Coordinates of C-alpha atoms and ligand atoms in Angstrom, one line a residue:
M12 CA 68.9 24.3 24.3
R13 CA 69.5 23.0 27.5
E14 CA 66.7 20.7 27.5
R15 CA 66.8 19.4 24.2
Q16 CA 70.5 18.0 25.4
I17 CA 69.0 16.5 28.1
V18 CA 66.0 15.1 26.6
N19 CA 68.2 13.8 23.4
S20 CA 70.9 12.6 26.1
I21 CA 69.6 9.0 25.5
P22 CA 71.1 7.2 22.7
R23 CA 68.4 5.8 20.1
R24 CA 69.2 2.2 21.1
H25 CA 68.5 3.0 24.7
Q26 CA 65.3 4.6 24.2
L27 CA 62.0 2.8 25.2
L28 CA 60.6 2.6 22.1
Y29 CA 63.4 0.8 20.4
Q30 CA 63.7 -1.7 23.4
L31 CA 60.0 -2.7 23.3
L32 CA 60.5 -2.9 19.7
A33 CA 63.2 -5.3 19.7
L34 CA 61.5 -7.3 22.6
M35 CA 58.0 -7.8 20.5
V36 CA 59.7 -8.7 17.3
A37 CA 61.9 -11.4 19.2
I38 CA 59.0 -12.7 20.8
A39 CA 57.3 -13.0 17.8
V40 CA 59.6 -13.9 15.1
L41 CA 62.1 -16.4 17.3
P42 CA 59.9 -18.9 18.1
L43 CA 58.3 -19.0 14.5
L44 CA 61.7 -19.4 13.3
I45 CA 63.0 -21.9 15.7
S46 CA 59.4 -23.7 15.4
A47 CA 59.6 -23.5 11.1
S48 CA 63.5 -24.6 11.1
I49 CA 62.9 -27.9 13.0
L50 CA 59.6 -28.8 11.0
I51 CA 61.7 -28.1 7.9
R52 CA 64.6 -30.2 9.1
I53 CA 61.9 -33.1 10.0
N54 CA 59.9 -32.7 6.9
Q55 CA 63.4 -32.8 5.1
R56 CA 64.1 -36.1 6.7
V57 CA 61.1 -37.8 5.9
L58 CA 60.9 -36.6 2.2
E59 CA 64.1 -38.1 2.0
N60 CA 62.9 -41.1 3.3
D61 CA 59.9 -41.2 1.0
L62 CA 62.0 -40.2 -1.9
L63 CA 64.4 -43.2 -1.4
L64 CA 61.6 -45.2 -1.0
L65 CA 59.8 -44.1 -3.9
H66 CA 62.9 -44.1 -6.5
T67 CA 63.6 -47.5 -5.2
R68 CA 60.3 -48.9 -5.3
I69 CA 60.3 -47.4 -9.2
A70 CA 63.6 -48.9 -10.2
T71 CA 62.8 -52.4 -8.8
D72 CA 59.2 -52.4 -10.2
T73 CA 61.3 -51.7 -13.5
A74 CA 64.0 -54.0 -13.0
D75 CA 61.6 -57.3 -12.5
Q76 CA 59.4 -56.0 -15.4
I77 CA 62.6 -55.8 -17.5
S78 CA 63.9 -59.2 -16.3
H79 CA 60.5 -60.7 -16.8
S80 CA 60.1 -59.7 -20.4
L81 CA 63.5 -61.1 -21.1
A82 CA 63.3 -64.3 -19.0
W83 CA 60.2 -64.7 -21.2
I84 CA 61.7 -64.6 -24.6
F85 CA 64.8 -66.5 -23.5
D86 CA 62.3 -69.5 -22.9
Q87 CA 60.6 -69.2 -26.3
V88 CA 64.2 -69.2 -28.0
E89 CA 64.8 -72.0 -25.5
V90 CA 61.7 -73.8 -26.7
L91 CA 62.7 -73.2 -30.1
A92 CA 65.9 -74.8 -29.5
K93 CA 64.2 -77.9 -28.3
T94 CA 62.2 -78.6 -31.6
Q95 CA 63.7 -81.0 -34.1
L96 CA 64.8 -78.3 -36.5
L97 CA 67.9 -79.5 -37.0
A98 CA 67.5 -83.2 -36.3
L99 CA 64.7 -83.3 -39.2
P100 CA 65.8 -84.1 -42.6
L101 CA 64.5 -80.7 -43.9
S102 CA 65.4 -78.6 -47.1
S103 CA 66.8 -75.1 -45.8
E104 CA 63.7 -73.1 -47.4
H105 CA 61.4 -75.5 -45.2
R106 CA 63.5 -74.5 -42.1
E107 CA 63.6 -70.9 -42.9
R108 CA 59.7 -71.0 -43.4
L109 CA 59.5 -72.3 -40.2
L110 CA 61.9 -70.2 -38.5
L111 CA 59.7 -67.3 -40.0
H112 CA 56.7 -68.6 -38.7
Y113 CA 58.1 -68.3 -35.3
L114 CA 59.7 -64.7 -35.6
D115 CA 56.0 -63.7 -36.7
Q116 CA 55.0 -64.6 -33.1
Y117 CA 57.7 -62.5 -31.2
P118 CA 57.4 -58.8 -32.5
D119 CA 60.9 -58.2 -30.3
L120 CA 62.8 -60.6 -32.3
L121 CA 64.3 -58.8 -35.6
Q122 CA 66.0 -62.3 -36.8
L123 CA 66.4 -66.0 -36.3
S124 CA 69.3 -68.4 -37.4
L125 CA 69.9 -71.7 -37.3
L126 CA 73.6 -72.4 -36.8
D127 CA 75.5 -75.9 -37.3
R128 CA 77.8 -77.0 -34.3
E129 CA 80.7 -74.7 -36.3
G130 CA 78.8 -71.7 -36.1
K131 CA 77.8 -71.6 -39.8
E132 CA 74.5 -70.3 -40.7
I133 CA 72.2 -73.2 -42.0
A134 CA 69.1 -71.2 -42.2
C135 CA 68.0 -67.3 -41.5
A136 CA 64.9 -65.7 -41.0
Y137 CA 64.5 -61.8 -40.6
R138 CA 62.5 -58.9 -40.3
A139 CA 63.4 -57.3 -43.8
E140 CA 61.3 -54.6 -42.6
R141 CA 63.4 -53.8 -39.6
I142 CA 66.8 -55.0 -40.4
S143 CA 69.0 -55.8 -43.4
P144 CA 71.0 -59.1 -43.4
S145 CA 74.1 -57.2 -43.1
T146 CA 73.5 -55.0 -40.2
F147 CA 72.1 -57.9 -38.0
L148 CA 75.5 -59.8 -37.1
P149 CA 78.1 -58.8 -34.3
D150 CA 81.5 -58.4 -35.0
P151 CA 82.8 -62.1 -36.0
G152 CA 85.3 -61.9 -32.6
L153 CA 82.3 -61.9 -30.5
H154 CA 80.2 -64.0 -32.7
Q155 CA 83.1 -66.7 -32.0
E156 CA 83.4 -66.1 -28.7
M157 CA 79.2 -66.4 -28.1
I158 CA 79.3 -69.9 -30.3
A159 CA 82.3 -71.1 -27.8
R160 CA 80.3 -70.5 -24.6
S161 CA 77.1 -71.5 -25.8
R162 CA 78.9 -74.8 -27.0
E163 CA 79.5 -75.8 -23.5
G164 CA 75.5 -75.7 -23.4
K165 CA 74.4 -73.1 -21.7
R166 CA 72.7 -69.7 -23.5
A167 CA 75.0 -67.1 -24.0
I168 CA 73.8 -63.4 -24.7
S169 CA 75.8 -61.2 -26.4
P170 CA 76.3 -57.6 -24.9
P171 CA 73.9 -54.9 -26.4
F172 CA 74.9 -53.6 -29.8
L173 CA 73.2 -51.2 -32.3
A174 CA 71.4 -52.8 -35.2
G175 CA 68.2 -52.5 -37.1
A176 CA 66.8 -49.9 -39.4
P177 CA 66.7 -47.4 -37.9
K178 CA 69.5 -48.7 -35.4
G179 CA 68.1 -49.3 -32.2
P180 CA 69.9 -51.1 -29.3
V181 CA 69.6 -55.0 -29.6
L182 CA 71.5 -58.1 -28.1
R183 CA 72.1 -61.6 -29.6
I184 CA 71.2 -64.7 -28.0
Y185 CA 72.9 -67.8 -28.7
Q186 CA 70.8 -70.9 -27.3
P187 CA 72.7 -74.1 -28.1
I188 CA 70.5 -77.2 -29.6
K189 CA 71.4 -80.4 -28.2
N190 CA 70.8 -83.5 -29.8
D191 CA 69.3 -86.8 -28.4
A192 CA 72.8 -88.1 -26.9
G193 CA 72.8 -84.2 -24.9
E194 CA 75.6 -82.8 -27.1
V195 CA 75.4 -79.4 -28.5
A196 CA 74.6 -79.9 -32.2
G197 CA 74.1 -76.6 -33.3
F198 CA 72.7 -73.1 -32.3
I199 CA 69.6 -71.0 -32.5
S200 CA 71.1 -67.6 -32.6
A201 CA 68.1 -65.1 -32.4
L202 CA 68.4 -60.9 -32.7
L203 CA 66.4 -59.2 -29.8
S204 CA 65.5 -55.5 -30.2
L205 CA 65.6 -53.8 -26.8
E206 CA 63.0 -51.1 -28.1
G207 CA 60.7 -52.1 -25.8
I208 CA 62.8 -51.9 -23.0
N209 CA 64.0 -48.3 -24.1
E210 CA 60.2 -47.4 -24.4
L211 CA 59.7 -48.8 -21.0
I212 CA 62.7 -47.0 -19.4
S213 CA 61.5 -43.7 -21.4
K214 CA 57.9 -43.7 -20.1
I215 CA 59.0 -43.7 -16.3
R216 CA 58.6 -40.0 -15.1
V217 CA 59.1 -38.8 -11.4
R218 CA 57.4 -35.7 -10.9
R219 CA 58.7 -33.2 -13.4
Q220 CA 62.2 -34.2 -14.3
G221 CA 62.9 -37.7 -12.7
H222 CA 63.6 -40.1 -15.2
A223 CA 65.3 -43.6 -15.4
F224 CA 67.9 -45.4 -17.4
L225 CA 69.5 -48.7 -17.9
V226 CA 73.0 -49.5 -17.8
D227 CA 74.6 -52.6 -18.6
Q228 CA 77.4 -54.4 -16.5
R229 CA 80.1 -52.2 -17.7
G230 CA 77.9 -48.9 -17.0
R231 CA 77.2 -48.4 -20.3
L232 CA 73.6 -46.5 -21.4
I233 CA 71.8 -49.2 -23.0
A234 CA 68.3 -47.4 -22.6
H235 CA 67.7 -43.8 -22.0
P236 CA 64.5 -40.8 -22.8
N237 CA 67.2 -39.7 -25.2
R238 CA 67.6 -42.0 -27.8
A239 CA 70.4 -40.7 -29.0
R240 CA 72.5 -41.2 -26.0
V241 CA 71.5 -45.1 -26.1
L242 CA 74.8 -47.1 -26.5
Q243 CA 76.9 -43.7 -26.8
E244 CA 77.9 -43.0 -23.5
D245 CA 79.9 -44.7 -20.8
L246 CA 78.1 -44.0 -17.4
S247 CA 80.4 -45.9 -15.2
D248 CA 81.9 -42.8 -13.7
L249 CA 78.8 -41.6 -12.7
E250 CA 78.7 -41.9 -8.7
I251 CA 75.5 -43.7 -8.7
V252 CA 76.3 -45.8 -11.5
K253 CA 79.4 -46.4 -9.8
N254 CA 77.5 -47.7 -6.5
Y255 CA 75.6 -50.2 -8.6
L256 CA 78.6 -51.6 -10.1
L257 CA 80.2 -52.0 -6.7
V258 CA 77.4 -53.2 -5.0
G259 CA 74.6 -54.4 -7.3
K260 CA 71.2 -55.1 -6.3
T261 CA 69.0 -52.4 -4.9
G262 CA 70.2 -49.4 -3.3
G263 CA 69.6 -45.8 -2.7
T264 CA 72.6 -43.1 -2.8
V265 CA 73.4 -39.9 -0.9
P266 CA 72.6 -36.8 -3.4
F267 CA 75.1 -36.8 -6.2
R268 CA 76.0 -34.8 -9.6
D269 CA 75.4 -35.7 -12.9
K270 CA 77.2 -35.2 -15.7
N271 CA 76.1 -31.5 -16.2
G272 CA 76.9 -30.8 -12.5
R273 CA 73.5 -30.5 -11.2
E274 CA 72.7 -32.3 -7.8
M275 CA 70.6 -35.3 -8.4
L276 CA 69.0 -38.0 -6.0
G277 CA 68.7 -41.4 -7.2
A278 CA 68.1 -45.3 -6.7
Y279 CA 69.2 -48.4 -8.6
S280 CA 68.1 -51.6 -8.9
A281 CA 69.5 -54.9 -10.7
V282 CA 68.1 -56.4 -13.3
K283 CA 68.2 -60.2 -12.7
N284 CA 70.7 -62.6 -14.5
L285 CA 72.0 -60.1 -16.4
G286 CA 74.1 -57.6 -14.7
W287 CA 72.0 -54.7 -15.8
G288 CA 71.0 -52.0 -13.7
V289 CA 67.7 -49.8 -13.5
V290 CA 68.8 -46.3 -12.3
I291 CA 66.3 -43.9 -11.2
Q292 CA 67.2 -40.0 -10.8
E293 CA 65.7 -36.9 -10.1
P294 CA 67.0 -33.2 -9.4
R295 CA 67.3 -32.4 -5.9
E296 CA 65.6 -29.2 -6.3
D297 CA 63.0 -30.9 -7.8
A298 CA 62.7 -33.3 -5.2
Y299 CA 62.9 -30.9 -2.6
L300 CA 60.4 -28.4 -3.9
S301 CA 57.7 -29.0 -1.0
V302 CA 60.7 -28.0 1.4
A303 CA 61.6 -25.1 -0.7
E304 CA 58.0 -24.1 -0.5
M305 CA 57.9 -24.8 3.2
K306 CA 61.0 -22.2 3.6
R307 CA 59.4 -19.7 1.1
Q308 CA 56.4 -19.5 3.3
T309 CA 57.8 -19.6 6.6
L310 CA 59.9 -16.4 5.4
I311 CA 56.5 -15.0 4.4
A312 CA 55.4 -15.7 7.7
G313 CA 58.4 -14.4 9.4
L314 CA 58.5 -11.2 7.5
L315 CA 54.5 -10.8 8.3
A316 CA 54.8 -11.7 12.2
T317 CA 57.7 -9.3 12.2
L318 CA 55.9 -6.3 10.5
A319 CA 52.6 -7.0 12.8
A320 CA 54.9 -7.2 15.9
A321 CA 56.6 -4.0 14.5
G322 CA 53.2 -2.1 14.4
L323 CA 52.3 -3.7 17.7
G324 CA 55.8 -2.7 19.0
I325 CA 55.4 0.6 18.1
A326 CA 52.0 1.2 19.4
F327 CA 52.4 -0.3 22.8
A328 CA 56.1 1.5 23.0
R329 CA 54.2 4.9 22.2
R330 CA 51.9 4.3 24.8
V331 CA 54.2 3.8 27.3
S332 CA 57.1 6.2 26.2
Y333 CA 54.2 9.3 25.5
P334 CA 53.4 9.9 28.7
L335 CA 57.0 9.6 30.1
Q336 CA 57.9 12.0 27.7
K337 CA 55.2 14.3 29.1
F338 CA 56.8 14.0 32.4
V339 CA 60.1 14.9 31.0
Q340 CA 58.7 18.1 29.3
G341 CA 56.8 18.9 33.0
A342 CA 60.2 18.4 34.9
L343 CA 62.0 20.5 32.5
S344 CA 59.2 23.0 32.8
I345 CA 59.7 23.2 36.4
A346 CA 63.4 23.1 35.8
G347 CA 62.9 26.4 34.1
G348 CA 60.7 28.2 36.7
N349 CA 57.5 27.5 34.7
F350 CA 55.1 26.2 37.1
S351 CA 51.9 26.3 34.7
N352 CA 52.4 23.7 32.8
R353 CA 50.4 19.9 33.7
I354 CA 50.9 16.5 32.2
D355 CA 47.4 16.5 32.3
L356 CA 46.9 12.7 31.3
K357 CA 43.4 10.6 31.2
A358 CA 45.2 7.0 31.8
K359 CA 43.4 5.2 34.6
N360 CA 46.5 3.0 35.2
E361 CA 49.5 3.6 37.6
I362 CA 51.0 6.0 35.0
G363 CA 47.7 8.4 35.3
Q364 CA 47.9 8.3 39.1
L365 CA 51.7 9.2 38.5
A366 CA 50.5 12.2 36.2
R367 CA 48.2 13.8 39.0
T368 CA 50.7 13.4 41.8
F369 CA 53.1 15.2 39.7
D370 CA 50.6 17.8 38.6
Y371 CA 49.7 18.3 42.5
M372 CA 53.2 18.6 43.2
T373 CA 53.6 21.3 40.4
M374 CA 50.5 23.0 41.4
Q375 CA 52.2 23.1 45.1
L376 CA 55.2 24.4 43.9
Q377 CA 53.4 27.3 41.9
A378 CA 51.7 28.1 45.0
Y379 CA 54.8 28.2 47.0
D380 CA 56.5 30.3 44.2
E381 CA 53.8 32.5 43.9
N382 CA 53.5 33.2 47.7
M383 CA 57.6 33.7 47.4
K384 CA 57.5 36.4 44.7
E385 CA 54.5 38.1 46.7
M386 CA 56.7 38.2 49.5
F387 CA 59.3 39.3 48.0
L388 CA 57.6 42.2 45.9
G389 CA 55.8 43.3 49.1
T390 CA 59.4 43.9 50.4
V391 CA 60.5 45.4 47.5
K392 CA 57.3 47.7 47.4
S393 CA 57.7 48.7 51.5
L394 CA 61.6 49.2 51.0
A395 CA 60.7 51.7 47.9
A396 CA 57.9 53.4 49.5
A397 CA 60.5 54.3 52.8
I398 CA 62.7 55.8 50.0
D399 CA 59.6 57.7 48.4
A400 CA 59.0 58.8 52.4
K401 CA 62.4 60.4 53.0
D402 CA 60.9 63.3 50.8
P403 CA 57.1 64.0 50.8
S404 CA 57.3 65.4 47.3
T405 CA 58.2 61.8 45.9
R406 CA 55.8 59.9 47.8
G407 CA 54.8 57.1 45.6
H408 CA 57.2 58.2 42.9
S409 CA 58.6 54.5 42.9
E410 CA 55.0 52.7 42.4
R411 CA 54.1 55.4 39.6
V412 CA 57.0 54.8 37.5
T413 CA 56.8 50.9 38.1
R414 CA 53.2 51.5 36.7
Y415 CA 54.3 53.5 34.0
S416 CA 57.4 51.3 32.8
L417 CA 55.0 48.5 32.9
A418 CA 52.7 50.0 30.6
I419 CA 55.4 51.0 28.3
A420 CA 56.8 47.5 28.6
E421 CA 53.6 45.9 27.5
E422 CA 53.0 48.4 24.7
M423 CA 56.6 47.2 23.2
K424 CA 55.6 43.5 23.9
L425 CA 58.4 42.6 26.2
S426 CA 58.5 39.0 27.5
T427 CA 56.8 37.8 30.9
R428 CA 60.4 37.4 32.4
E429 CA 61.2 41.2 31.3
R430 CA 58.5 42.5 32.5
E431 CA 59.1 41.0 36.1
K432 CA 62.8 42.6 35.9
L433 CA 61.6 45.8 35.0
N434 CA 58.8 45.8 37.7
I435 CA 61.4 45.2 40.1
A436 CA 64.1 47.2 39.0
A437 CA 61.6 50.1 38.5
L438 CA 60.6 49.8 42.5
L439 CA 64.4 49.9 43.8
H440 CA 65.6 52.7 40.8
D441 CA 66.0 55.3 43.5
V442 CA 67.0 52.7 46.2
G443 CA 70.5 54.6 46.2
K444 CA 68.7 57.8 47.9
I445 CA 68.7 55.9 51.1
G446 CA 72.2 57.1 51.3
I447 CA 71.8 60.7 50.5
D448 CA 71.0 63.4 53.1
T449 CA 67.6 64.2 53.5
H450 CA 68.1 67.6 53.7
I451 CA 69.4 67.4 50.4
L452 CA 66.7 65.5 48.9
R453 CA 64.1 67.9 50.2
K454 CA 66.0 70.8 49.6
P455 CA 63.9 73.5 47.7
G456 CA 65.3 75.6 45.0
R457 CA 68.8 74.9 43.3
L458 CA 71.3 72.7 44.5
S459 CA 74.4 73.4 45.1
E460 CA 77.7 71.9 42.7
E461 CA 78.4 69.8 45.7
E462 CA 75.1 68.3 46.5
Y463 CA 74.1 67.8 42.8
F464 CA 77.4 65.5 42.7
L465 CA 75.9 63.9 45.6
I466 CA 72.5 63.0 44.3
K467 CA 74.2 61.8 41.1
Q468 CA 75.5 59.2 43.4
H469 CA 72.0 57.0 43.6
P470 CA 72.3 55.0 40.9
V471 CA 75.4 53.9 41.6
M472 CA 75.0 53.3 45.4
G473 CA 71.6 51.3 44.7
A474 CA 73.1 49.0 42.3
N475 CA 75.8 48.8 45.1
I476 CA 73.2 47.9 47.5
M477 CA 71.5 45.4 45.5
A478 CA 74.6 43.8 43.9
P479 CA 75.2 41.2 46.6
I480 CA 71.9 39.7 46.1
R481 CA 72.7 37.1 43.9
Q482 CA 68.9 36.6 42.6
L483 CA 68.9 40.4 41.3
S484 CA 71.8 40.3 39.2
D485 CA 69.8 40.9 35.8
V486 CA 67.9 43.8 38.1
V487 CA 70.9 46.1 39.1
P488 CA 72.1 47.0 35.6
L489 CA 68.6 48.7 35.1
M490 CA 68.6 50.7 38.4
R491 CA 72.4 51.7 37.5
H492 CA 71.7 53.2 34.1
H493 CA 68.1 54.8 34.7
H494 CA 69.7 58.1 34.4
E495 CA 71.6 57.5 31.3
F496 CA 70.6 59.2 28.0
F497 CA 70.4 57.7 24.9
D498 CA 73.1 60.4 23.1
G499 CA 75.4 59.3 26.0
T500 CA 75.2 62.6 28.0
G501 CA 73.5 61.2 31.1
F502 CA 75.0 59.4 34.1
P503 CA 76.7 57.7 36.0
D504 CA 78.5 55.7 33.2
R505 CA 77.7 58.0 29.7
I506 CA 77.1 54.9 27.9
K507 CA 74.8 55.3 24.9
G508 CA 72.1 54.2 22.5
K509 CA 71.7 50.0 22.9
E510 CA 74.6 49.5 25.4
I511 CA 71.7 51.1 27.5
P512 CA 69.7 48.1 29.0
L513 CA 65.9 48.3 27.5
G514 CA 64.7 48.2 31.0
A515 CA 66.8 51.0 31.9
R516 CA 65.7 53.1 29.0
I517 CA 62.2 52.7 29.7
I518 CA 62.6 53.7 33.4
C519 CA 64.3 56.9 32.3
V520 CA 61.3 57.7 30.4
A521 CA 58.5 56.6 33.0
D522 CA 61.1 58.5 35.9
T523 CA 61.3 61.6 33.4
F524 CA 57.6 61.6 33.2
D525 CA 56.5 61.4 36.8
A526 CA 59.0 63.9 38.0
M527 CA 57.8 66.7 35.4
T528 CA 54.1 65.8 36.4
S529 CA 54.6 65.8 40.1
D530 CA 55.2 69.0 42.4
R531 CA 58.6 69.1 43.6
P532 CA 60.2 71.7 46.1
Y533 CA 62.2 73.0 43.0
Q534 CA 59.2 73.2 40.6
K535 CA 55.3 73.2 40.0
A536 CA 53.8 69.8 38.6
M537 CA 53.5 70.6 34.8
E538 CA 50.9 69.8 32.3
V539 CA 50.8 66.3 30.9
G540 CA 50.3 67.7 27.2
Y541 CA 53.4 69.9 27.8
V542 CA 55.6 67.1 29.2
V543 CA 54.8 64.7 26.6
D544 CA 55.9 67.4 24.3
R545 CA 59.0 67.9 25.8
I546 CA 59.6 64.0 25.8
K547 CA 59.1 63.8 22.5
E548 CA 61.6 66.5 21.6
W549 CA 63.9 64.7 23.7
S550 CA 63.3 61.6 21.8
G551 CA 66.8 60.5 20.1
T552 CA 68.7 62.9 22.5
R553 CA 68.0 61.8 26.3
F554 CA 65.7 59.2 25.1
D555 CA 65.1 55.8 22.9
P556 CA 62.8 57.0 20.3
E557 CA 61.2 53.3 20.1
V558 CA 60.3 54.1 23.9
V559 CA 59.1 57.4 23.4
E560 CA 56.7 55.8 20.6
A561 CA 55.5 53.3 23.0
F562 CA 55.1 55.8 25.6
V563 CA 53.2 58.7 23.6
R564 CA 50.8 55.4 22.6
C565 CA 50.1 54.7 26.4
V566 CA 49.4 58.4 27.3
R567 CA 47.0 58.6 24.2
D568 CA 45.4 55.4 25.6
A569 CA 45.5 56.7 28.7
R570 CA 47.4 54.0 30.4
I571 CA 49.7 56.5 31.5
P572 CA 47.7 59.1 33.0
G573 CA 50.0 61.5 34.8
H574 CA 50.6 61.9 38.4
K575 CA 47.2 64.0 39.2
D576 CA 45.1 62.1 37.6
A577 CA 46.8 58.4 38.9
Ligands
LIG618 FE1 66.5 58.4 39.8
LIG619 FE1 63.4 58.4 40.6

């Protein structure tokens, strides 16, 4: 129990195994995590730059493309305005045919009108399959405003609006027609479909979910992959659109949230001369997919490294802590008086050397211990022999009682420690007789009451003689009680049953047997068979039945031969 307390007195966190484990894990995982986090940060920064470049490039390219295609169509309308369509005296049917011919060449134009100076329609041509006359005009107020602006001699362009069948984004171009004097004499008004631009915008894909959209100078959505949203939404609140409206030109943004609250990355670029802006946006999670993957792989690598380090740590720690545990056990074994244990480690390193030294030390201690025990036992035997010699009839009595007692103890499977105690107690059981007059001890015939009283003092006297020897504290009770009887009728304390120490109960049987099988001044030696019968009779009264049984088996097996044959 005490040994366990000593071994377990190390808190778990201080145990070598756990300390080495923590060290191995730290060595394996910390550098990995630090380098991975640096790499991820660098990667993220590079990726952010690349993304900004990519988004900006797509936005700029798209804005240029839109700008070019619109400029081209504006130029075509301008060319039409420079023809003599208004100046020549043509019939309106003729003019309309000419307009229709023109219209056929430009699929994006839905309708062409020739207007007089007041903005009143003189001739009109339109794509009947795509638009009806009732839908191709903006509201009258806007029409007048455009006419007024165009009358100053420059092209006017309406904001996009919905028209056509099905309704799609369109805008109206007002191109002034000048006479020879350079005055504005009328206008060409053209309805331009923005479907082509919407298509261009819709086709743009940036990886999985990145896309483009187009806003006008007020932030209204004028082209979007989702056609239903076109000209139905005001995006001027959206952070990236706000940025565009504020800055114009081309730029990228810090991450922003779209209307659904998703985090986005993006860039914008202005469409020249129109004030429109192409916006590219992509969900942040998509953009950082590779970074997320990198983090995931780092995590897996970290976990694997932790497991590997833990495995190695355990193996390594066991290699170190196992021998140490053997040393602890060896040391505890020595502390408990057992010198037969050996560390016996085959290691060739310093630990192996230490183990061999430790075993050598234990061997030396064992030899010293055995020497001491031998010397002690020799002394005890000499003392016992000296007592026995006080009376020639008891010569060898203590040695024989000891031999018989040990035979019974072996039969009863007593522990080594118990047998060692018994050995000394049996040798010294009659040491108290040292203080009894020799003539009483040698007296033939019956003893007087007083003499018998004196004789009966020998267990107490023996116990008192040995009591000061601390190392014999376990032995003294066996000496004191070797004349107690199992039924409590013995002496000196008249204790009974299991109160009498087992060793004393054994000595009592062995002592009686030797006394009865030896010649004494007051009696002749009795036959072994007779004595055994008597002892059996006294089983349960004088003697412990279990001891008697063991004793009988020993006699039967000739392990207890009787004095004559001993
Ligand atoms: Fe005795
Ligand atoms: Fe005795």
